Structure formats: C-alpha cells, structure tokens
C-alpha cells in the first residue's frame, strides 16, 4: 500500500472552492463541461483507490490469495496499517453502493411516473400540459423529449414569459443536460466532498439554459423575469420530477437573474486559473490512483509468478 492512495481521497475536498471560482469566470457551457469531467475523474479515482485498498487487504488472507492464484498471501509493509485501512475502505464502498443504489431506484421510479403522466396527456409538439394546482415546469428526457408544464405555472406567467420558459426547457433537452446532472449525482455518491460540486454543476446547466433562452427570445430582461416569476410561483410546490430533469426554477435563482440582468458592456477577459486548478486536482487524483493501482497489479503479478522461480 502506498501513501499515493491518500491523494484521491483528499483532493476532492479542494474541488468545490475551485469549482465555484471556475463557474464565476467561465462561460456556462464551458464551466458545465469542465465541472462534470472533473467530478467524474475525482469520483473514479476515489473508487479506484478504495478498491485497491480493499483488494490489498483481502489478498493478505490465504483463502483469498488462493482464489487469486497467488503463491502466498500478498506481502505488505504493515498489517497494522493495511488491514484497518482495508476495513475502512470496505465500509466506505459499501455505503457508496448502498446510497447510490437507493438513489438510482428512487430516480427510476420517479422518472417512470413522470413519463407515464406525460404520455397520458395530449402533447402539442414537445409541450405537455399537466392539470395541477402546483406550479411546475421541467425538461423531461426520453423518447420523445417533453417540456412538462402544469396549468398552475401557465397561469402564473404572461404569454411572452411562457415562451421564455419554454425556450429555457428546450435548451436543457437540446443540450442533453440530464446527462450532466446524472453524472453529478453519481459522483456525489462516491465522495462526500463532491456533493458541493453537484450543486455547481446544476447551476452551470441552468445558467447555460438561461443564456440559450435569452438568445432564443432576444430579450435578457424578459428571460430573467420569466425565471424569477416561475421560481416564486413554484418555490413551495411539490414536484414529481426526477433530480436529473432540469427545471427553470431550480438552483440559486437570484444569482441567475443577476447574471442575466448584468450590463453587457465590454466582455471581460476569461480567467482560466480556477478552471486550471480544478483540472489539475482531477488529473493529479486520477494519476495517483492509476499509479497505485498499477503498482498493486505489479505486486499481484509478482506473487503469482513466484511459483516458477
């Protein structure tokens, strides 16, 4: 076992502050890609490091060493360190798998219910109107993709604001933002520090859809007003949408409205320092995990080949 295994377990704690700075300094689409890729790399490195710890601990026991066709149990510098670390890693992976499995089942049930509800209503193009006293609107992925909006939400907005809302939700479906949100949800279950990154990825997706909607309707103030009114109408209403179904009223709406209402002026130079720091964290984590997994694999191959010596 190498101290390098600690790197993928510790570096995710540095990701959320870097992600917030990157989100503030990059355009929303670029930020969405950078944040999502970094979250997946950090999550994958963490799982690989924990898996290497678990296998190292297991292969120190003769029965598991025999299953792995090792000549003798894997030799480690100190069982007093390796075995407790392997036990902790086993517990962490079990918790990750349990929470991820529960979340996946809940999301699958919610998605099936939302699809069934949308398919039971007549649709006008991609627009599906649900008769409900609770204001809500969201982009529903699947085939075909739908924009689901309740009658209460339609009553809360004027005609021009409705068009801005629909443009926002269409932007979500067109850009496949549900894939980014699902990836963020997956990463959040692999390391507790990545839960903050999940919120930043959701905000980046909403900001990207805000900008697309503003471009589609040609009025940033109208888009900001539509988002603010939709959020005010639906803030206390229950929603039947899955977490990966993006919605205009999601996320920190005041920040999004402020970004839309900010004076255009001269574009500020893009500062990539925060994004670079986040990318470096993700690459260092992935590199450390890969190096240690390869070292573990080498040790196993040596133990398997000692019989022929």
Short mmCIF file of C-alpha atoms in Angstrom, two decimals:
data_model
loop_
_atom_site.label_atom_id
_atom_site.label_comp_id
_atom_site.label_asym_id
_atom_site.label_seq_id
_atom_site.Cartn_x
_atom_site.Cartn_y
_atom_site.Cartn_z
CA UNK A 1 0.00 0.00 0.00
CA UNK A 2 1.33 3.41 -0.96
CA UNK A 3 0.71 6.84 0.50
CA UNK A 4 -0.37 7.85 -3.01
CA UNK A 5 -3.75 6.23 -2.26
CA UNK A 6 -4.47 9.11 0.11
CA UNK A 7 -4.28 11.64 -2.75
CA UNK A 8 -7.57 10.59 -4.48
CA UNK A 9 -9.28 10.54 -1.08
CA UNK A 10 -8.16 14.03 -0.04
CA UNK A 11 -8.09 16.06 -3.26
CA UNK A 12 -11.91 16.11 -3.71
CA UNK A 13 -12.09 18.43 -0.69
CA UNK A 14 -10.27 21.07 -2.76
CA UNK A 15 -12.69 20.75 -5.68
CA UNK A 16 -15.79 22.71 -4.53
CA UNK A 17 -13.98 26.05 -3.91
CA UNK A 18 -12.19 25.74 -7.26
CA UNK A 19 -15.46 24.84 -8.97
CA UNK A 20 -17.23 27.94 -7.64
CA UNK A 21 -14.44 30.18 -8.93
CA UNK A 22 -14.43 28.41 -12.29
CA UNK A 23 -18.20 28.82 -12.60
CA UNK A 24 -17.89 32.56 -11.97
CA UNK A 25 -15.12 33.05 -14.53
CA UNK A 26 -16.04 30.75 -17.43
CA UNK A 27 -18.98 30.84 -19.77
CA UNK A 28 -21.70 28.46 -18.54
CA UNK A 29 -21.29 25.81 -21.26
CA UNK A 30 -17.52 25.55 -20.77
CA UNK A 31 -17.96 25.52 -16.99
CA UNK A 32 -20.52 22.72 -17.26
CA UNK A 33 -18.12 20.50 -19.22
CA UNK A 34 -15.11 21.27 -17.00
CA UNK A 35 -17.01 20.71 -13.75
CA UNK A 36 -18.66 17.48 -14.90
CA UNK A 37 -15.47 15.97 -16.29
CA UNK A 38 -13.58 16.90 -13.11
CA UNK A 39 -16.29 15.41 -10.89
CA UNK A 40 -16.22 12.12 -12.80
CA UNK A 41 -12.42 11.93 -12.70
CA UNK A 42 -12.33 12.66 -8.97
CA UNK A 43 -15.08 10.15 -8.26
CA UNK A 44 -13.48 7.44 -10.39
CA UNK A 45 -10.08 7.96 -8.77
CA UNK A 46 -11.63 7.76 -5.31
CA UNK A 47 -13.43 4.49 -6.09
CA UNK A 48 -10.26 3.03 -7.67
CA UNK A 49 -8.21 3.94 -4.58
CA UNK A 50 -10.75 2.40 -2.22
CA UNK A 51 -10.97 -0.72 -4.38
CA UNK A 52 -7.19 -1.11 -4.36
CA UNK A 53 -7.21 -0.85 -0.56
CA UNK A 54 -9.93 -3.49 -0.25
CA UNK A 55 -8.17 -5.94 -2.59
CA UNK A 56 -4.83 -5.41 -0.86
CA UNK A 57 -6.40 -6.29 2.48
CA UNK A 58 -8.24 -9.32 1.10
CA UNK A 59 -5.16 -10.78 -0.59
CA UNK A 60 -3.27 -10.83 2.69
CA UNK A 61 -5.55 -13.72 3.75
CA UNK A 62 -4.64 -17.20 2.40
CA UNK A 63 -8.14 -18.16 1.14
CA UNK A 64 -8.44 -15.01 -0.99
CA UNK A 65 -4.81 -15.30 -2.10
CA UNK A 66 -5.57 -18.82 -3.32
CA UNK A 67 -8.61 -17.56 -5.25
CA UNK A 68 -6.33 -15.01 -6.91
CA UNK A 69 -3.85 -17.77 -7.80
CA UNK A 70 -1.17 -16.23 -5.61
CA UNK A 71 1.62 -18.48 -4.42
CA UNK A 72 1.40 -16.91 -0.97
CA UNK A 73 -0.64 -14.12 0.63
CA UNK A 74 0.26 -10.66 -0.59
CA UNK A 75 3.09 -9.15 1.40
CA UNK A 76 2.50 -5.68 2.77
CA UNK A 77 4.74 -3.37 4.80
CA UNK A 78 2.50 -3.50 7.86
CA UNK A 79 -0.74 -5.38 8.50
CA UNK A 80 -1.40 -2.97 11.37
CA UNK A 81 -1.95 -0.26 8.76
CA UNK A 82 -3.22 -2.21 5.77
CA UNK A 83 -5.96 -4.25 7.44
CA UNK A 84 -7.69 -1.33 9.25
CA UNK A 85 -7.39 0.76 6.08
CA UNK A 86 -8.91 -2.06 4.03
CA UNK A 87 -11.74 -2.43 6.55
CA UNK A 88 -12.50 1.31 6.37
CA UNK A 89 -12.36 1.22 2.58
CA UNK A 90 -14.78 -1.72 2.53
CA UNK A 91 -17.20 0.20 4.72
CA UNK A 92 -16.90 3.33 2.57
CA UNK A 93 -17.53 1.42 -0.67
CA UNK A 94 -20.50 -0.38 0.90
CA UNK A 95 -22.07 2.91 1.96
CA UNK A 96 -21.42 4.41 -1.50
CA UNK A 97 -23.01 1.43 -3.25
CA UNK A 98 -26.00 1.41 -0.88
CA UNK A 99 -26.79 5.12 -1.19
CA UNK A 100 -26.22 5.09 -4.95
CA UNK A 101 -28.46 2.05 -5.39
CA UNK A 102 -31.24 3.61 -3.31
CA UNK A 103 -30.97 6.88 -5.24
CA UNK A 104 -31.00 5.07 -8.61
CA UNK A 105 -34.13 3.09 -7.71
CA UNK A 106 -35.90 6.22 -6.46
CA UNK A 107 -34.95 8.18 -9.57
CA UNK A 108 -36.05 5.33 -11.85
CA UNK A 109 -39.46 5.17 -10.14
CA UNK A 110 -39.89 8.94 -10.35
CA UNK A 111 -38.84 9.01 -14.00
CA UNK A 112 -41.25 6.23 -14.95
CA UNK A 113 -44.08 8.02 -13.16
CA UNK A 114 -43.26 11.33 -14.87
CA UNK A 115 -43.08 9.66 -18.30
CA UNK A 116 -46.38 7.86 -17.72
CA UNK A 117 -48.05 11.08 -16.66
CA UNK A 118 -46.69 12.96 -19.68
CA UNK A 119 -47.64 10.22 -22.15
CA UNK A 120 -51.20 10.08 -20.82
CA UNK A 121 -51.76 13.72 -21.84
CA UNK A 122 -52.09 15.09 -25.38
CA UNK A 123 -48.96 16.94 -26.47
CA UNK A 124 -48.57 19.98 -28.72
CA UNK A 125 -45.22 19.26 -30.32
CA UNK A 126 -42.86 18.69 -27.42
CA UNK A 127 -45.08 20.58 -24.95
CA UNK A 128 -47.15 18.59 -22.46
CA UNK A 129 -49.56 20.43 -20.13
CA UNK A 130 -50.47 18.74 -16.83
CA UNK A 131 -53.60 19.82 -14.99
CA UNK A 132 -52.29 20.55 -11.50
CA UNK A 133 -52.73 23.23 -8.82
CA UNK A 134 -48.96 23.16 -8.18
CA UNK A 135 -46.85 25.41 -10.43
CA UNK A 136 -44.05 23.41 -12.05
CA UNK A 137 -42.17 23.16 -15.33
CA UNK A 138 -39.27 20.95 -16.33
CA UNK A 139 -37.48 19.27 -19.22
CA UNK A 140 -38.27 15.57 -19.32
CA UNK A 141 -35.67 13.46 -21.17
CA UNK A 142 -36.52 10.30 -23.05
CA UNK A 143 -38.01 9.46 -26.40
CA UNK A 144 -39.65 11.68 -27.31
CA UNK A 145 -38.32 14.51 -25.16
CA UNK A 146 -41.00 16.59 -23.48
CA UNK A 147 -41.42 20.01 -21.91
CA UNK A 148 -43.75 19.37 -18.99
CA UNK A 149 -45.61 22.36 -17.54
CA UNK A 150 -48.56 22.49 -15.17
CA UNK A 151 -51.66 24.62 -15.65
CA UNK A 152 -50.85 26.48 -12.44
CA UNK A 153 -47.45 27.50 -13.85
CA UNK A 154 -49.05 28.69 -17.09
CA UNK A 155 -51.45 30.86 -15.11
CA UNK A 156 -48.52 32.39 -13.21
CA UNK A 157 -46.82 33.72 -16.35
CA UNK A 158 -47.70 36.06 -19.19
CA UNK A 159 -47.59 34.91 -22.82
CA UNK A 160 -44.08 36.28 -23.50
CA UNK A 161 -42.79 34.82 -20.22
CA UNK A 162 -44.19 31.42 -21.14
CA UNK A 163 -42.22 31.48 -24.40
CA UNK A 164 -39.04 32.31 -22.47
CA UNK A 165 -39.75 29.46 -20.05
CA UNK A 166 -40.34 27.00 -22.89
CA UNK A 167 -37.12 28.15 -24.59
CA UNK A 168 -35.24 27.51 -21.36
CA UNK A 169 -36.57 23.97 -21.00
CA UNK A 170 -35.97 23.20 -24.69
CA UNK A 171 -32.37 24.30 -24.24
CA UNK A 172 -32.00 21.70 -21.47
CA UNK A 173 -33.28 18.90 -23.69
CA UNK A 174 -31.37 20.03 -26.76
CA UNK A 175 -28.04 20.16 -24.87
CA UNK A 176 -28.63 16.87 -23.01
CA UNK A 177 -28.24 18.46 -19.60
CA UNK A 178 -29.82 15.42 -17.95
CA UNK A 179 -26.61 13.50 -18.69
CA UNK A 180 -24.54 16.10 -16.83
CA UNK A 181 -26.93 16.09 -13.88
CA UNK A 182 -26.92 12.29 -13.72
CA UNK A 183 -23.10 12.29 -13.78
CA UNK A 184 -23.06 14.84 -10.95
CA UNK A 185 -25.43 12.67 -8.93
CA UNK A 186 -23.22 9.63 -9.49
CA UNK A 187 -20.08 11.49 -8.41
CA UNK A 188 -21.78 12.87 -5.30
CA UNK A 189 -22.34 9.32 -4.02
CA UNK A 190 -18.66 8.41 -4.45
CA UNK A 191 -17.19 11.09 -2.14
CA UNK A 192 -18.98 13.43 0.30
CA UNK A 193 -16.93 16.45 -0.85
CA UNK A 194 -18.34 16.09 -4.36
CA UNK A 195 -21.86 16.91 -3.17
CA UNK A 196 -20.92 20.58 -3.37
CA UNK A 197 -19.73 20.05 -6.94
CA UNK A 198 -23.14 18.55 -7.76
CA UNK A 199 -24.83 21.85 -6.88
CA UNK A 200 -22.33 23.79 -9.00
CA UNK A 201 -22.93 21.51 -11.99
CA UNK A 202 -26.68 22.06 -11.65
CA UNK A 203 -26.14 25.81 -11.53
CA UNK A 204 -23.91 25.67 -14.63
CA UNK A 205 -26.61 23.74 -16.51
CA UNK A 206 -29.25 26.28 -15.52
CA UNK A 207 -27.02 29.20 -16.50
CA UNK A 208 -26.34 27.59 -19.88
CA UNK A 209 -30.08 27.18 -20.47
CA UNK A 210 -30.71 30.76 -19.29
CA UNK A 211 -28.28 32.12 -21.89
CA UNK A 212 -29.74 29.91 -24.62
CA UNK A 213 -33.28 31.06 -23.77
CA UNK A 214 -32.23 34.72 -23.72
CA UNK A 215 -30.71 34.27 -27.18
CA UNK A 216 -33.83 32.48 -28.47
CA UNK A 217 -36.32 35.14 -27.32
CA UNK A 218 -33.93 38.03 -27.89
CA UNK A 219 -34.61 39.66 -24.52
CA UNK A 220 -32.48 39.06 -21.43
CA UNK A 221 -34.77 41.04 -19.13
CA UNK A 222 -37.80 39.06 -20.25
CA UNK A 223 -35.93 35.80 -19.63
CA UNK A 224 -34.84 36.96 -16.18
CA UNK A 225 -38.39 37.98 -15.32
CA UNK A 226 -39.81 34.65 -16.50
CA UNK A 227 -37.31 32.67 -14.43
CA UNK A 228 -37.91 34.81 -11.33
CA UNK A 229 -41.70 34.55 -11.60
CA UNK A 230 -41.56 30.79 -12.24
CA UNK A 231 -39.33 30.34 -9.19
CA UNK A 232 -41.60 32.46 -6.98
CA UNK A 233 -44.67 30.54 -8.14
CA UNK A 234 -43.17 27.09 -7.65
CA UNK A 235 -40.85 27.51 -4.65
CA UNK A 236 -43.26 25.90 -2.18
CA UNK A 237 -44.86 23.40 -4.55
CA UNK A 238 -44.05 19.67 -4.52
CA UNK A 239 -42.58 18.31 -7.75
CA UNK A 240 -42.78 14.80 -9.21
CA UNK A 241 -39.75 15.28 -11.48
CA UNK A 242 -36.56 13.20 -11.10
CA UNK A 243 -33.43 15.03 -9.97
CA UNK A 244 -31.80 14.76 -13.40
CA UNK A 245 -34.76 16.51 -15.06
CA UNK A 246 -33.64 20.14 -15.24
CA UNK A 247 -36.10 22.90 -14.37
CA UNK A 248 -36.06 26.67 -14.83
CA UNK A 249 -36.94 27.29 -11.18
CA UNK A 250 -34.03 25.19 -9.86
CA UNK A 251 -30.80 26.36 -8.30
CA UNK A 252 -29.90 29.78 -6.85
CA UNK A 253 -32.36 31.84 -8.90
CA UNK A 254 -31.18 35.28 -7.62
CA UNK A 255 -27.66 34.58 -8.97
CA UNK A 256 -29.05 33.50 -12.30
CA UNK A 257 -31.31 36.54 -12.59
CA UNK A 258 -28.44 38.85 -11.65
CA UNK A 259 -26.27 37.29 -14.36
CA UNK A 260 -28.98 37.87 -16.97
CA UNK A 261 -29.52 41.47 -15.86
CA UNK A 262 -25.81 42.33 -15.64
CA UNK A 263 -24.85 45.07 -18.09
CA UNK A 264 -23.37 43.67 -21.25
CA UNK A 265 -20.55 46.19 -21.62
CA UNK A 266 -17.23 45.00 -22.90
CA UNK A 267 -16.61 41.30 -22.32
CA UNK A 268 -14.14 40.74 -19.52
CA UNK A 269 -11.11 38.60 -20.32
CA UNK A 270 -11.71 34.98 -19.39
CA UNK A 271 -9.57 33.97 -16.42
CA UNK A 272 -8.87 30.27 -16.54
CA UNK A 273 -6.84 29.95 -13.35
CA UNK A 274 -9.66 28.46 -11.29
CA UNK A 275 -10.63 26.03 -14.05
CA UNK A 276 -6.99 25.04 -14.45
CA UNK A 277 -6.69 24.42 -10.70
CA UNK A 278 -9.78 22.21 -10.75
CA UNK A 279 -8.47 20.29 -13.75
CA UNK A 280 -5.08 19.85 -12.07
CA UNK A 281 -6.79 18.45 -8.94
CA UNK A 282 -8.75 15.97 -11.05
CA UNK A 283 -5.72 14.90 -13.11
CA UNK A 284 -3.49 14.56 -10.04
CA UNK A 285 -6.13 12.43 -8.36
CA UNK A 286 -6.57 10.23 -11.42
CA UNK A 287 -2.81 9.96 -11.88
CA UNK A 288 -2.18 8.97 -8.27
CA UNK A 289 -4.93 6.35 -8.35
CA UNK A 290 -3.67 4.93 -11.66
CA UNK A 291 -0.08 4.76 -10.41
CA UNK A 292 -1.02 2.93 -7.24
CA UNK A 293 -3.42 0.55 -8.98
CA UNK A 294 -0.66 -0.35 -11.44
CA UNK A 295 1.75 -0.88 -8.54
CA UNK A 296 -0.80 -3.15 -6.85
CA UNK A 297 -1.25 -5.08 -10.09
CA UNK A 298 2.51 -5.49 -10.37
CA UNK A 299 2.74 -6.84 -6.81
CA UNK A 300 0.00 -9.36 -7.58
CA UNK A 301 1.74 -10.49 -10.76
CA UNK A 302 5.00 -10.94 -8.84
CA UNK A 303 3.21 -13.01 -6.19
CA UNK A 304 1.56 -15.13 -8.88
CA UNK A 305 4.85 -15.71 -10.69
CA UNK A 306 6.99 -16.66 -7.71
CA UNK A 307 5.94 -20.30 -8.05
CA UNK A 308 8.03 -20.64 -11.22
CA UNK A 309 11.16 -19.23 -9.62
#
